[in-house]
mmCIF file of C-alpha atoms in Angstrom:
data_model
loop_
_atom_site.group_PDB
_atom_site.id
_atom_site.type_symbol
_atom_site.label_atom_id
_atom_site.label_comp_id
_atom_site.label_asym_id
_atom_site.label_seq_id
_atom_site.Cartn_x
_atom_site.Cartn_y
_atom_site.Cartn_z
ATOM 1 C CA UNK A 8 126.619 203.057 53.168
ATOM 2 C CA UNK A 9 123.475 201.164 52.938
ATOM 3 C CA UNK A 10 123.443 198.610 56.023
ATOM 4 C CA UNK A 11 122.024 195.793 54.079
ATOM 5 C CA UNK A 12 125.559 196.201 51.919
ATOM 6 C CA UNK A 13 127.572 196.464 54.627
ATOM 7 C CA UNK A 14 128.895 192.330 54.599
ATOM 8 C CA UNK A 15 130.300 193.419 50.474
ATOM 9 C CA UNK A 16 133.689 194.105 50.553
ATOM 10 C CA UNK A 17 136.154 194.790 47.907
ATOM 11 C CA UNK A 18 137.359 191.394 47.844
ATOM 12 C CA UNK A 19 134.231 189.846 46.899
ATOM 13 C CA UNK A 20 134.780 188.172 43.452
ATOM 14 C CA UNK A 21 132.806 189.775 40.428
ATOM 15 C CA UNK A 22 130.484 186.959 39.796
ATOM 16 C CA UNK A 23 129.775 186.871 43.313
ATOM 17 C CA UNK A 24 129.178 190.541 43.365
ATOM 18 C CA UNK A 25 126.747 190.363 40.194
ATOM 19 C CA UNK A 26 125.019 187.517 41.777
ATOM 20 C CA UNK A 27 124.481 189.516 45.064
ATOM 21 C CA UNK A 28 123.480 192.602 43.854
ATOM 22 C CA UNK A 29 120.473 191.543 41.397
ATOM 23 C CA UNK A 30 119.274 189.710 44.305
ATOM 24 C CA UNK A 31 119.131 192.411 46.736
ATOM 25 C CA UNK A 32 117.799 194.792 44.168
ATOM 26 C CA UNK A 33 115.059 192.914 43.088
ATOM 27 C CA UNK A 34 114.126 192.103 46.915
ATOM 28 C CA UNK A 35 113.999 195.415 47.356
ATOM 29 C CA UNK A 36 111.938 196.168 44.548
ATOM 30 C CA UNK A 37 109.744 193.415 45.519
ATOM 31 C CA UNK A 38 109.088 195.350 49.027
ATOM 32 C CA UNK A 39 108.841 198.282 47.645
ATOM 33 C CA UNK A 40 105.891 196.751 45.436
ATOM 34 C CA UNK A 41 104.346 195.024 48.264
ATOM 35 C CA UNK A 42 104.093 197.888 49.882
ATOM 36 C CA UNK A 43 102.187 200.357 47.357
ATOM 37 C CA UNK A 44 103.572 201.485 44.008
ATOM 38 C CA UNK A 45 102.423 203.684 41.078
ATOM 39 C CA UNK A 46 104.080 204.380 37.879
ATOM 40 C CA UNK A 47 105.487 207.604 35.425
ATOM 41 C CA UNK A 48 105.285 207.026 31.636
ATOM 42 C CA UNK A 49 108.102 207.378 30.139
ATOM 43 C CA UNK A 50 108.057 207.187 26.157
ATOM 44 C CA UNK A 51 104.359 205.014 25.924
ATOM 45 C CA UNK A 52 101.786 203.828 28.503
ATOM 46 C CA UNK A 53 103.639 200.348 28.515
ATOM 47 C CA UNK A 54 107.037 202.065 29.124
ATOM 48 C CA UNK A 55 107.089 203.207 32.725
ATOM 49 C CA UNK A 56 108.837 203.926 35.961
ATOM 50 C CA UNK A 57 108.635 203.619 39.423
ATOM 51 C CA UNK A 58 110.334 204.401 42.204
ATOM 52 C CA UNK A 59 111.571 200.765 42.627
ATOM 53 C CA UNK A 60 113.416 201.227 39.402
ATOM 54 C CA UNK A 61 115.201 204.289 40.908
ATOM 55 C CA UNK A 62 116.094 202.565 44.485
ATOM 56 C CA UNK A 63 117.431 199.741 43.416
ATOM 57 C CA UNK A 64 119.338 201.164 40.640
ATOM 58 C CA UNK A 65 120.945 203.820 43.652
ATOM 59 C CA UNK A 66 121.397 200.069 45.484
ATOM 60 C CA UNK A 67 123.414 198.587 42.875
ATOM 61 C CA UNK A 68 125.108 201.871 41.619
ATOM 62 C CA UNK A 69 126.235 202.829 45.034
ATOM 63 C CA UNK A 70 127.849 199.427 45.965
ATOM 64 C CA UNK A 71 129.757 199.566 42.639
ATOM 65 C CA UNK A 72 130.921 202.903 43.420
ATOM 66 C CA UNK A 73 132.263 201.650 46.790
ATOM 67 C CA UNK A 74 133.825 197.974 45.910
ATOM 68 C CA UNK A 75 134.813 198.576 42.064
ATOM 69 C CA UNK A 76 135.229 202.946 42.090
ATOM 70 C CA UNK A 77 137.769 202.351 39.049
ATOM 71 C CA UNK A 78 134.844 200.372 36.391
ATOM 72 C CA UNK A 79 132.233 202.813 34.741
ATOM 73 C CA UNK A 80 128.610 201.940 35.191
ATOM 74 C CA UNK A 81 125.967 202.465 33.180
ATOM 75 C CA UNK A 82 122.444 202.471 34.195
ATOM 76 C CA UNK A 83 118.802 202.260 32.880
ATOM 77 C CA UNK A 84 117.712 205.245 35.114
ATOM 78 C CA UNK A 85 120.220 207.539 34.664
ATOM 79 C CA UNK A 86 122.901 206.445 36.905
ATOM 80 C CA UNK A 87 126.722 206.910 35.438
ATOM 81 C CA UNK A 88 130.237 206.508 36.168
ATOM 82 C CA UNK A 89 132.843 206.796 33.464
ATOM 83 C CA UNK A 90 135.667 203.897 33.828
ATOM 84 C CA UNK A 91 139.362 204.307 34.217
ATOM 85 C CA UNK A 92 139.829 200.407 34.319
ATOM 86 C CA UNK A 93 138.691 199.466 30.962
ATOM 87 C CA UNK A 94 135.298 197.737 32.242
ATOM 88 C CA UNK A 95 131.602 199.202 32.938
ATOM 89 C CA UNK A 96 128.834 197.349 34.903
ATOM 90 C CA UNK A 97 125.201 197.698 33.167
ATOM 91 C CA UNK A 98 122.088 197.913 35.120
ATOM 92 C CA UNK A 99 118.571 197.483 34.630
ATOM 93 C CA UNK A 100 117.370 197.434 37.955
ATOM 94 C CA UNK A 101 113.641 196.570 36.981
ATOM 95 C CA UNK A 102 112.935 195.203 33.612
ATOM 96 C CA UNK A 103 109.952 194.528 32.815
ATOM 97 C CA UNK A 104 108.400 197.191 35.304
ATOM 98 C CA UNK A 105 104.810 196.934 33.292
ATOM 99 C CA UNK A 106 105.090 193.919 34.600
ATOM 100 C CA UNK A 107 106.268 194.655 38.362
ATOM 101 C CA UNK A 108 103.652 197.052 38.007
ATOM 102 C CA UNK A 109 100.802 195.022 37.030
ATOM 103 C CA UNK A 110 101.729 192.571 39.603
ATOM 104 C CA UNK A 111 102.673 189.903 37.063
ATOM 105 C CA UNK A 112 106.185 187.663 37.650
ATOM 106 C CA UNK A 113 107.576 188.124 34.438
ATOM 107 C CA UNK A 114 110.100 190.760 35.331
ATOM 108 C CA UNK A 115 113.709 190.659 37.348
ATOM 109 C CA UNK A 116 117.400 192.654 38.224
ATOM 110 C CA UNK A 117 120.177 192.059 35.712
ATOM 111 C CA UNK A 118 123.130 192.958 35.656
ATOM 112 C CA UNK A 119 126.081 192.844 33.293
ATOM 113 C CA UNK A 120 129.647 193.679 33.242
ATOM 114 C CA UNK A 121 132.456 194.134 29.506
ATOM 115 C CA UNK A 122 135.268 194.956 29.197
ATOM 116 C CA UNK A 123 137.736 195.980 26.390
ATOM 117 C CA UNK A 124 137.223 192.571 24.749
ATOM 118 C CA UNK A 125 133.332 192.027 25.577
ATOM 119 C CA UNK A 126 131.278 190.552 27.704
ATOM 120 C CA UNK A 127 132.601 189.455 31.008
ATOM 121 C CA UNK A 128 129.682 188.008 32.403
ATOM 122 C CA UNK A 129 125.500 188.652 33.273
ATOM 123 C CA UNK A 130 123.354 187.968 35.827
ATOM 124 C CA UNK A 131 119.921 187.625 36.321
ATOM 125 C CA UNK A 132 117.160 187.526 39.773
ATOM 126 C CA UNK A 133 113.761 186.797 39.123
ATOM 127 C CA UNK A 134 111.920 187.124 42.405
ATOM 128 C CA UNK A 135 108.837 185.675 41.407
ATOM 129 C CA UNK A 136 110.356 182.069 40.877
ATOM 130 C CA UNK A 137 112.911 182.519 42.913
ATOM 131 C CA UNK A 138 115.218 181.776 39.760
ATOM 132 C CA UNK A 139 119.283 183.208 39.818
ATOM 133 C CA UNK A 140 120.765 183.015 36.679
ATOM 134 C CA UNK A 141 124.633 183.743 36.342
ATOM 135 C CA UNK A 142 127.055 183.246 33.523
ATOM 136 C CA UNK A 143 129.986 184.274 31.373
ATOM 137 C CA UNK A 144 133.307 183.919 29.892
ATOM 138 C CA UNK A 145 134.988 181.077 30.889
ATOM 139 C CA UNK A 146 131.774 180.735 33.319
ATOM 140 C CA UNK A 147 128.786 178.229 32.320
ATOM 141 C CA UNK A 148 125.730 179.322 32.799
ATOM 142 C CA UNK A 149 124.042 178.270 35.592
ATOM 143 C CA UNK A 150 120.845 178.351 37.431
ATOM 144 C CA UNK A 151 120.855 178.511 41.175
ATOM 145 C CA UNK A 152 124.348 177.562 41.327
ATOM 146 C CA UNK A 153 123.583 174.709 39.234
ATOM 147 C CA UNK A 154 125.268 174.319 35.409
ATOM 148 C CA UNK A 155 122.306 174.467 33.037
ATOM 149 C CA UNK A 156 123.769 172.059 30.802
ATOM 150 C CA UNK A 157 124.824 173.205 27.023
ATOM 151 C CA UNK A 158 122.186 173.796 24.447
ATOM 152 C CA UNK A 159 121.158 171.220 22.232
ATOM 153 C CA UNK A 160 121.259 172.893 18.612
ATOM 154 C CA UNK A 161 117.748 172.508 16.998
ATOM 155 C CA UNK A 162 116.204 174.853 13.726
ATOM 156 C CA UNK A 163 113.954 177.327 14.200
ATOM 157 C CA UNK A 164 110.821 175.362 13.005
ATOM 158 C CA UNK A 165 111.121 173.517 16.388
ATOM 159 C CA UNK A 166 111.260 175.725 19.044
ATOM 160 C CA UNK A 167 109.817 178.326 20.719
ATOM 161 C CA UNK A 168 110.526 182.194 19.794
ATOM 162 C CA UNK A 169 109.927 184.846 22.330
ATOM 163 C CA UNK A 170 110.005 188.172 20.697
ATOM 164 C CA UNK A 171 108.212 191.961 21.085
ATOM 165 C CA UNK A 172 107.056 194.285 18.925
ATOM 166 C CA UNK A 173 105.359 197.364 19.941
ATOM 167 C CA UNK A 174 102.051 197.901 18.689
ATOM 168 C CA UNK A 175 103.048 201.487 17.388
ATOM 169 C CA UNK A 176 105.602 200.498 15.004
ATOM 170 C CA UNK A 177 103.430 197.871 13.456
ATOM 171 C CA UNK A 178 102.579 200.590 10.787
ATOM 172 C CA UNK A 179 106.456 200.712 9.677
ATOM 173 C CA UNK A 180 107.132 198.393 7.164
ATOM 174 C CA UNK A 181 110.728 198.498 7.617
ATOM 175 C CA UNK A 182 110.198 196.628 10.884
ATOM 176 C CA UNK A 183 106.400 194.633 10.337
ATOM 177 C CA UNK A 184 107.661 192.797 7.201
ATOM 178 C CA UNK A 185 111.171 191.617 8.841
ATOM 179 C CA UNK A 186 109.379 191.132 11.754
ATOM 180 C CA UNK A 187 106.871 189.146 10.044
ATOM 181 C CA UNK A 188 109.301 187.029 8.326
ATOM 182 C CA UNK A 189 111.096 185.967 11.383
ATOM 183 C CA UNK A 190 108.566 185.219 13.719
ATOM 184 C CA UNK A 191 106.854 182.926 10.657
ATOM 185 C CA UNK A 192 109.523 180.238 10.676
ATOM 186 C CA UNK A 193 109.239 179.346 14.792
ATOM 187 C CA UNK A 194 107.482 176.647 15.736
ATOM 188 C CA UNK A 195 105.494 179.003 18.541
ATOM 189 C CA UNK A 196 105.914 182.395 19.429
ATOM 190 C CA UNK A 197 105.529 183.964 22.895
ATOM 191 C CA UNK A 198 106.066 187.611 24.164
ATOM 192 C CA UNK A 199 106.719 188.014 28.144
ATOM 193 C CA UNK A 200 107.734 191.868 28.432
ATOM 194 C CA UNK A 201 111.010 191.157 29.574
ATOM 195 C CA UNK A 202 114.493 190.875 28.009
ATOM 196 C CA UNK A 203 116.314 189.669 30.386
ATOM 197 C CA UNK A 204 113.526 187.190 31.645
ATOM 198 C CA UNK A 205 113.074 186.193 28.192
ATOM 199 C CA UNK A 206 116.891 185.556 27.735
ATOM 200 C CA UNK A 207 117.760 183.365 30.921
ATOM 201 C CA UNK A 208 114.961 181.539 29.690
ATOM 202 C CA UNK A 209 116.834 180.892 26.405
ATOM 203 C CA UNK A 210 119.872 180.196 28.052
ATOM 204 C CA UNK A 211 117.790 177.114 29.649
ATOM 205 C CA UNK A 212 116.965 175.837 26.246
ATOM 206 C CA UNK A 213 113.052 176.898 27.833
ATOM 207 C CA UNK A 214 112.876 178.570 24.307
ATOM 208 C CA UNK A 215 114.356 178.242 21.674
ATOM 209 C CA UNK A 216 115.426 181.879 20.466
ATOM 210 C CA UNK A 217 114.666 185.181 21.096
ATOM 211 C CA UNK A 218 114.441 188.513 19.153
ATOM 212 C CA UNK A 219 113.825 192.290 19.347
ATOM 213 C CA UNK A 220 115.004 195.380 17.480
ATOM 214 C CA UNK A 221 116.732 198.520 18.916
ATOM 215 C CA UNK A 222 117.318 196.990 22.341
ATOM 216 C CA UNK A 223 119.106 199.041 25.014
ATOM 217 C CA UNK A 224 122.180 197.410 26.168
ATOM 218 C CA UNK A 225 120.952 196.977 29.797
ATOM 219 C CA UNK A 226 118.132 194.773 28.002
ATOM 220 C CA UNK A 227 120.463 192.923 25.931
ATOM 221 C CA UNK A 228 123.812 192.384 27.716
ATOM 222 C CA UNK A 229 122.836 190.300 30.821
ATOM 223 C CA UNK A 230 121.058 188.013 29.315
ATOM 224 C CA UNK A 231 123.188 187.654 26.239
ATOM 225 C CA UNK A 232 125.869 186.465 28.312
ATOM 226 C CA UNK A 233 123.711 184.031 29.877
ATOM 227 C CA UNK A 234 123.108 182.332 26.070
ATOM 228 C CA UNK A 235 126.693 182.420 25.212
ATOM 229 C CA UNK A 236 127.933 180.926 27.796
ATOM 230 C CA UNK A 237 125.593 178.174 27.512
ATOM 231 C CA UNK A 238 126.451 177.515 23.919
ATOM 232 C CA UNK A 239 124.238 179.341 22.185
ATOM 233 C CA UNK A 240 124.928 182.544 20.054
ATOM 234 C CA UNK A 241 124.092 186.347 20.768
ATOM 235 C CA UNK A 242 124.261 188.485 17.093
ATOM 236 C CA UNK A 243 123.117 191.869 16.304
ATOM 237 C CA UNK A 244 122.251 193.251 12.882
ATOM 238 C CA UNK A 245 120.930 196.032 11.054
ATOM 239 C CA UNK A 246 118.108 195.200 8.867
ATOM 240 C CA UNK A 247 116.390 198.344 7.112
ATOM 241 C CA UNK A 248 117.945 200.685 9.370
ATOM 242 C CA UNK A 249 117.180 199.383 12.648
ATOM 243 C CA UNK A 250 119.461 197.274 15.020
ATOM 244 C CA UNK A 251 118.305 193.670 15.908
ATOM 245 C CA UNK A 252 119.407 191.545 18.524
ATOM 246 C CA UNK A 253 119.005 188.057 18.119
ATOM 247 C CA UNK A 254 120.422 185.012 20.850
ATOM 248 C CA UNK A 255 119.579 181.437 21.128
ATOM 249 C CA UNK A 256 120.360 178.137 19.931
ATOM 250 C CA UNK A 257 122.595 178.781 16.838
ATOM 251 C CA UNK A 258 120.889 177.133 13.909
ATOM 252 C CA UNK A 259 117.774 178.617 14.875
ATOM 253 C CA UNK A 260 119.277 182.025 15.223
ATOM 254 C CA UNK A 261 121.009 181.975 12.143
ATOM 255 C CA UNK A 262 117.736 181.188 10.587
ATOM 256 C CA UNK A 263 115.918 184.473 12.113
ATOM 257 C CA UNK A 264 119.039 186.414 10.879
ATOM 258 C CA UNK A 265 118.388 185.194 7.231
ATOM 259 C CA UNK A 266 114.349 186.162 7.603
ATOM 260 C CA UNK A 267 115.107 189.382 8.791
ATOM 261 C CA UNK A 268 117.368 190.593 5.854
ATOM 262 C CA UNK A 269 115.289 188.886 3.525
#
């Protein structure tokens, strides 16, 4: 067992647990970074992986394997456990590692936990800012241990959209033009290179609503417990083949629903 683990023990409530464990992973991702990185592609130049990603995904899987060794896990790295209590954990240990690796703040740890009947709850460490997010069913969200308040509901023409696209895929019409539609309503747009980031951000009301298509779930399900339990709404839909996920304040996401599908 990993001596910087050794205080967790079983009893430790989930929340807690969630809380804990995105902080010490992105710590030690942070050292790890400090101390001299380089990356692996993985699919494109700006998809990548470090060794960061792999320790503090081992970090996270291997206390879950001790304190919860009935819930499945999936992580973005590979790690996997396959549940016998009806719940899985989902880690991204480093998202937004173009980011990490380009020495920027704009990435974090997340963490999210479902069950049979959804989401349970997410949570959310972004070193940089020193900014822990955690929230859930029957949990506001809140930021540093402090509630973030509920959102205010406001249309899309008035707030701020944070969104990615790669560059790649600009040539498919099937995503551009939906793309295109959406992002045309918002009053700004912004792209940060992290979901998760992006999404504890929305659950602030720091934007407004957010949007990307075929987003893993370690990407989407942290953070999109983070807006629902702040009041806002989390959707997914298919438009033109392709999954979208779309979370923020509820007017305005309703509005990027309608652009996409046209």
């Amino acid at each position: 067992m990993d001596a910087h683990l050794a205080d967790l023990t079983p009893d430790i409530d989930d929340a807690t647990l969630a809380a804990e464990l995105t902080r010490r992973a992105a710590e030690l991702a942070a050292r790890m970074r400090a101390e001299g990185l380089s990356g692996r592609q993985k699919t494109s130049i700006s998809d990548v992986v470090t060794a960061a990603d792999h320790a503090a995904e081992e970090l996270v899987a291997g206390a879950l394997a001790r304190l919860r060794p009935d819930d499945g896990i999936v992580g973005e790295e590979g790690a996997e456990a396959v549940s016998s209590s009806g719940r899985t954990w989902v880690i991204d240990p480093v998202d937004g590692t173009y980011n990490f690796l380009s020495g920027l703040a704009t990435w974090c740890s997340a963490l999210a936990l479902q069950d049979t009947d959804g989401l349970v709850l997410g949570a959310v460490h972004q070193p940089a800012v020193d900014e822990a997010w955690l929230g859930g069913r029957d949990r506001p969200t809140t930021l540093g241990g402090a509630p973030v308040g509920a959102l205010l509901d406001l249309p899309l023409a008035e707030v701020a959209m944070a969104t990615y696209l790669h560059p790649a895929v600009l040539p498919e019409a099937a995503l551009r033009e939906p793309w295109l539609a959406a992002i045309s309503g918002a009053a700004t747009v912004r792209m940060f290179g992290s979901g998760s980031c992006d999404l504890a951000a929305v659950a602030a009301g720091r934007i407004g609503v957010w949007a990307q298509q075929s987003v893993p779930e370690w990407d989407w399900l942290p953070g999109a417990a983070l807006v629902t339990a702040a009041g806002g709404r989390a959707e997914q839909v298919e438009v033109r083949g392709h999954v979208w996920s779309i979370a923020g304040r509820p007017t305005a996401v309703g509005e990027v629903i309608a652009a996409l599908l046209g």
